Short mmCIF file of C-alpha atoms in Angstrom, two decimals:
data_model
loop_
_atom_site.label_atom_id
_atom_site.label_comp_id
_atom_site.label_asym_id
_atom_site.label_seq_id
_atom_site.Cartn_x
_atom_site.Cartn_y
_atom_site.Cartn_z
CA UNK A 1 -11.64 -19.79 -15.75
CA UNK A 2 -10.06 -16.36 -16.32
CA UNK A 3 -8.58 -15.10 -13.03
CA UNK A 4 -7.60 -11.30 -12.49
CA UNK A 5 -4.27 -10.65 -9.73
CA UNK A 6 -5.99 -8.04 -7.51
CA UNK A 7 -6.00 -6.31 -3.65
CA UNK A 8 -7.96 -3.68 -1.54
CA UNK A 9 -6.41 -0.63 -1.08
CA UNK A 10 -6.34 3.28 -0.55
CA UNK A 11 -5.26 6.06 -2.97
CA UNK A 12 -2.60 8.59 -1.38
CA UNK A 13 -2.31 12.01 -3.20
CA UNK A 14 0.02 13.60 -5.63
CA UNK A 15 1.78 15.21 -3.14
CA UNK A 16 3.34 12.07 -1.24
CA UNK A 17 3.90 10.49 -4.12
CA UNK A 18 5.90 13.27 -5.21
CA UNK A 19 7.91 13.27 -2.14
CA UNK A 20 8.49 9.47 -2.54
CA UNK A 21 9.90 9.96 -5.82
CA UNK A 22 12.20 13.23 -4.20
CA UNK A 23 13.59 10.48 -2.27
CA UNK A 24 13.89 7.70 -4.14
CA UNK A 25 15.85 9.76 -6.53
CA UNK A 26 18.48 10.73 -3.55
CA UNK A 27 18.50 6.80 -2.74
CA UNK A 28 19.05 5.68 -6.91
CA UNK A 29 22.94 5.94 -6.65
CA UNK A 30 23.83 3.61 -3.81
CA UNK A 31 25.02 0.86 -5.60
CA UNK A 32 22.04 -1.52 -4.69
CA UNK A 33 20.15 -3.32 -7.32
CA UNK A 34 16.40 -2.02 -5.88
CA UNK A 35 13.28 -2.51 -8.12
CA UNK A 36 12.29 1.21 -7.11
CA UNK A 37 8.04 1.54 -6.77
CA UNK A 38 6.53 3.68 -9.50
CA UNK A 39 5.40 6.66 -7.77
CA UNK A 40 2.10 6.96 -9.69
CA UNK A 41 1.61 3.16 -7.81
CA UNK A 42 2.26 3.87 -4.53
CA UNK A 43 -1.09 3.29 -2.56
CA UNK A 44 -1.88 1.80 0.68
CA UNK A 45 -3.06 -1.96 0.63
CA UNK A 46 -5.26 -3.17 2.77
CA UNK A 47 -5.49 -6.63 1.54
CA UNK A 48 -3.74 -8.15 -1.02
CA UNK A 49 -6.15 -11.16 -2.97
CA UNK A 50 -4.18 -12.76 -5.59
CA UNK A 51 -5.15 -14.31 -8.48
CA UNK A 52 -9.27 -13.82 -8.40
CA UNK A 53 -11.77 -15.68 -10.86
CA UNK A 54 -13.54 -13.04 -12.23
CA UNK A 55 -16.48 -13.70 -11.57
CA UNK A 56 -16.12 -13.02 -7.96
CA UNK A 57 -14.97 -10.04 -8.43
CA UNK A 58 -18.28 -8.22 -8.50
CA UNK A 59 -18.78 -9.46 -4.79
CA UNK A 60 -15.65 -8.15 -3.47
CA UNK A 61 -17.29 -5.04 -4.74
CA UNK A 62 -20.18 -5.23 -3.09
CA UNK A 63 -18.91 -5.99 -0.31
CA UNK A 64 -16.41 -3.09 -0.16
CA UNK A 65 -19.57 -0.74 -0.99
CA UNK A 66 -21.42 -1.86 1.78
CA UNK A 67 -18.19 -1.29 4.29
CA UNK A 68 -17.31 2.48 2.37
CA UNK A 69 -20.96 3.14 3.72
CA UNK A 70 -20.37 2.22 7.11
CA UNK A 71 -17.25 4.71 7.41
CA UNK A 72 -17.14 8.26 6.72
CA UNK A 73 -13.77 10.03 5.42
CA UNK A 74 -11.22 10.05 7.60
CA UNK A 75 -7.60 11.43 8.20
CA UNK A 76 -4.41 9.54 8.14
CA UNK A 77 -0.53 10.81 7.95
CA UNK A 78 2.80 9.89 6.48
CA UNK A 79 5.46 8.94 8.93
CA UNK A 80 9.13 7.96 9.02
CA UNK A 81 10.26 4.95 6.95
CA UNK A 82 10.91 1.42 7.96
CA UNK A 83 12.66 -1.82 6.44
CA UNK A 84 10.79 -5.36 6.34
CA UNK A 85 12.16 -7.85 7.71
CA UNK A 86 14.83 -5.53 9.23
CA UNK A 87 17.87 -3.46 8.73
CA UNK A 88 20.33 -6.25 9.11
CA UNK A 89 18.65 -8.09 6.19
CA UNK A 90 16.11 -5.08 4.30
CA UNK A 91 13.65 -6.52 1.27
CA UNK A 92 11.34 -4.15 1.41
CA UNK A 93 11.37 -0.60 1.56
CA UNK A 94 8.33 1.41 2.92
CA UNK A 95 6.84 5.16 4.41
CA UNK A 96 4.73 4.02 7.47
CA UNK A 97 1.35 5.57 7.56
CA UNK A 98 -0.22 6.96 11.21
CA UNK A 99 -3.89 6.33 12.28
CA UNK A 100 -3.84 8.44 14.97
CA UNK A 101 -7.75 7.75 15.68
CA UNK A 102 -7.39 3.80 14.79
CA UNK A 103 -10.16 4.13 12.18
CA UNK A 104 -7.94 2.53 10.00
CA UNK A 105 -7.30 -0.42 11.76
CA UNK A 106 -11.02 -1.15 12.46
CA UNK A 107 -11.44 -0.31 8.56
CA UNK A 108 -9.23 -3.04 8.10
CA UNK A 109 -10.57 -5.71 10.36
CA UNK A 110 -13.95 -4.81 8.48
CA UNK A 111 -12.49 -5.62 4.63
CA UNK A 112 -10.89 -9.15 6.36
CA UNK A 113 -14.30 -10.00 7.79
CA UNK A 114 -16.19 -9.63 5.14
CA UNK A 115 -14.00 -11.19 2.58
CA UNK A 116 -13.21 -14.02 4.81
CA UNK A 117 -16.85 -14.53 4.45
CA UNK A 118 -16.41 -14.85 0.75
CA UNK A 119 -13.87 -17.56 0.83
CA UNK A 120 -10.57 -15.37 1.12
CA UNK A 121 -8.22 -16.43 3.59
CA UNK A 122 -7.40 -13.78 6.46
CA UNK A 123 -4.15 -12.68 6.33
CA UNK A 124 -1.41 -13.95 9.29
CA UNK A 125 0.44 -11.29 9.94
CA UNK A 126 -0.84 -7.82 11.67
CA UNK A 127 -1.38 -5.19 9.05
CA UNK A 128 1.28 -2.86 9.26
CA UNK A 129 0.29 0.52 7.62
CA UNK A 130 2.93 1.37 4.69
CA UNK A 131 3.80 2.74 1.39
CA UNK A 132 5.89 0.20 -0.26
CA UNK A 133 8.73 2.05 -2.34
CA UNK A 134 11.25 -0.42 -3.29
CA UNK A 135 11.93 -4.08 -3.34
CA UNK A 136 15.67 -5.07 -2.79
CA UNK A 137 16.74 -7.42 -5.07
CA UNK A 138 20.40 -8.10 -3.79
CA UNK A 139 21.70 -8.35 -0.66
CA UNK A 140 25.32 -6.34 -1.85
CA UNK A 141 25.33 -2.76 0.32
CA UNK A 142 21.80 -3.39 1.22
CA UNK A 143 22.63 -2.55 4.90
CA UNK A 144 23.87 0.83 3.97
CA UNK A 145 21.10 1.48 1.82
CA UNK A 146 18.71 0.81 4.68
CA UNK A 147 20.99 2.85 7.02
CA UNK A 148 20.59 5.72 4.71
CA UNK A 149 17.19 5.03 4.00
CA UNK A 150 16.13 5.37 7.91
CA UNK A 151 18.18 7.95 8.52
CA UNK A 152 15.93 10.15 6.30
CA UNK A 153 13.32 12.62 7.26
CA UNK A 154 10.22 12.03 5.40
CA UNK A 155 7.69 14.68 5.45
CA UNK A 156 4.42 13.60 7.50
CA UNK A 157 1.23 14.81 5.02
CA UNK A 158 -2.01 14.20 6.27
CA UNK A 159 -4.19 12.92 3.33
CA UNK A 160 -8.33 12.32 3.69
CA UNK A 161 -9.46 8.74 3.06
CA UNK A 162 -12.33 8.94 0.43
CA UNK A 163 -12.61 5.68 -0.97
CA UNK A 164 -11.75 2.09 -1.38
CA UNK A 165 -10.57 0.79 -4.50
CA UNK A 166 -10.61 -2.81 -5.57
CA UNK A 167 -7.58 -2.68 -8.20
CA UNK A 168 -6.42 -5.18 -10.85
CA UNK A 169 -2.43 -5.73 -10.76
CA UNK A 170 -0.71 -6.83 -14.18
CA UNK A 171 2.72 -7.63 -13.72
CA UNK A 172 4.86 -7.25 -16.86
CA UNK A 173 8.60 -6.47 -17.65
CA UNK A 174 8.77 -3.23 -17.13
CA UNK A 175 7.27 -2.98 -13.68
CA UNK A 176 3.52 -3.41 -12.03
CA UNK A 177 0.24 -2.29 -13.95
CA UNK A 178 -2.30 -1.28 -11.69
CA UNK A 179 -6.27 -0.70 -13.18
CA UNK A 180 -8.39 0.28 -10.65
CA UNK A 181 -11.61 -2.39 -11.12
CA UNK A 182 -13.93 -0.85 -8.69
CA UNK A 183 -14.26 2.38 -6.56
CA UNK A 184 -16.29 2.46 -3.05
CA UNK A 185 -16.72 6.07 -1.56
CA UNK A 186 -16.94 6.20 1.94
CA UNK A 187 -20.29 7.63 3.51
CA UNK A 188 -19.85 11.77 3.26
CA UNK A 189 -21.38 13.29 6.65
CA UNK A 190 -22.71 16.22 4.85
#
């Protein structure tokens, strides 16, 4: 059976990514070999599901409909980066997101409830909010490059939460493919 590498996750707009990119291009000359995030993929995940028979797909849907409904927009902000695991030993670059009002933590808990109830495992770790912008691929300067990275003052942008998007993820040569499969708006209040 076919099977279709896919996760939950929020759009951010054109303006972060364009700051993203801004600094990613004052990062690009440390001599660190970084697979840099496309801008145009940055997004926030909420949960990432793997590789996803197709079939089940249409449920994950659902259920993310039926959640979207429950929530009405709300407003979340950029904040300073961070390193995971840490700055000693950086793989993962990333632009921390603030939920100020914790909506989206309990939007979270909501997407891993209802998909554990469709046979996806929940996830271990505590969701940390972030906008992943590079993966480090070698460990050579990879301290300085997270020095520099932390040291750097990334705008905060508040951005409205409209949907949830169910998206398909194609990996090929050249970096990531993401298709978005499915699109759940969140209730409007008007």
């Amino acid at each position: 059976m076919a099977t279709i590498r896919s996760f939950v996750c929020i759009d951010v707009p054109p303006e972060v990514k364009a700051a993203i990119e801004r600094l990613q291009t004052k990062l690009r000359h440390l001599p660190v070999e970084v697979s840099w995030t496309r801008p145009a993929n940055v997004h926030l995940t909420l949960k990432f599901l793997g590789d996803v028979e197709e079939a089940r797909l249409g449920r994950v849907g659902e259920a993310l409909d039926e959640i979207a409904q429950a929530h009405a927009p709300f407003e979340l902000a950029t904040d300073r980066g961070g390193v995971f695991p840490n700055a000693d030993r950086p793989r993962v670059l990333w632009i921390g997101v603030r939920d100020e009002r914790g909506l989206l933590r309990a939007l979270v808990a909501q997407v891993e409830d209802a998909l554990a109830q469709h046979g996806f495992a929940r996830e271990a770790r505590p969701f940390t909010a972030h906008l992943t912008i590079g993966r480090v691929r070698s460990e050579r300067s990879a301290r300085e490059l997270a020095r520099r990275f932390l040291a750097e003052e990334f705008p905060s942008y508040r951005f409205l939460v409209t949907h949830l998007i169910l998206m398909r993820s194609d990996l090929r040569p050249d970096g990531a493919l993401y298709t978005p499969l499915h699109r759940a708006p969140l209730r409007d209040r008007s």
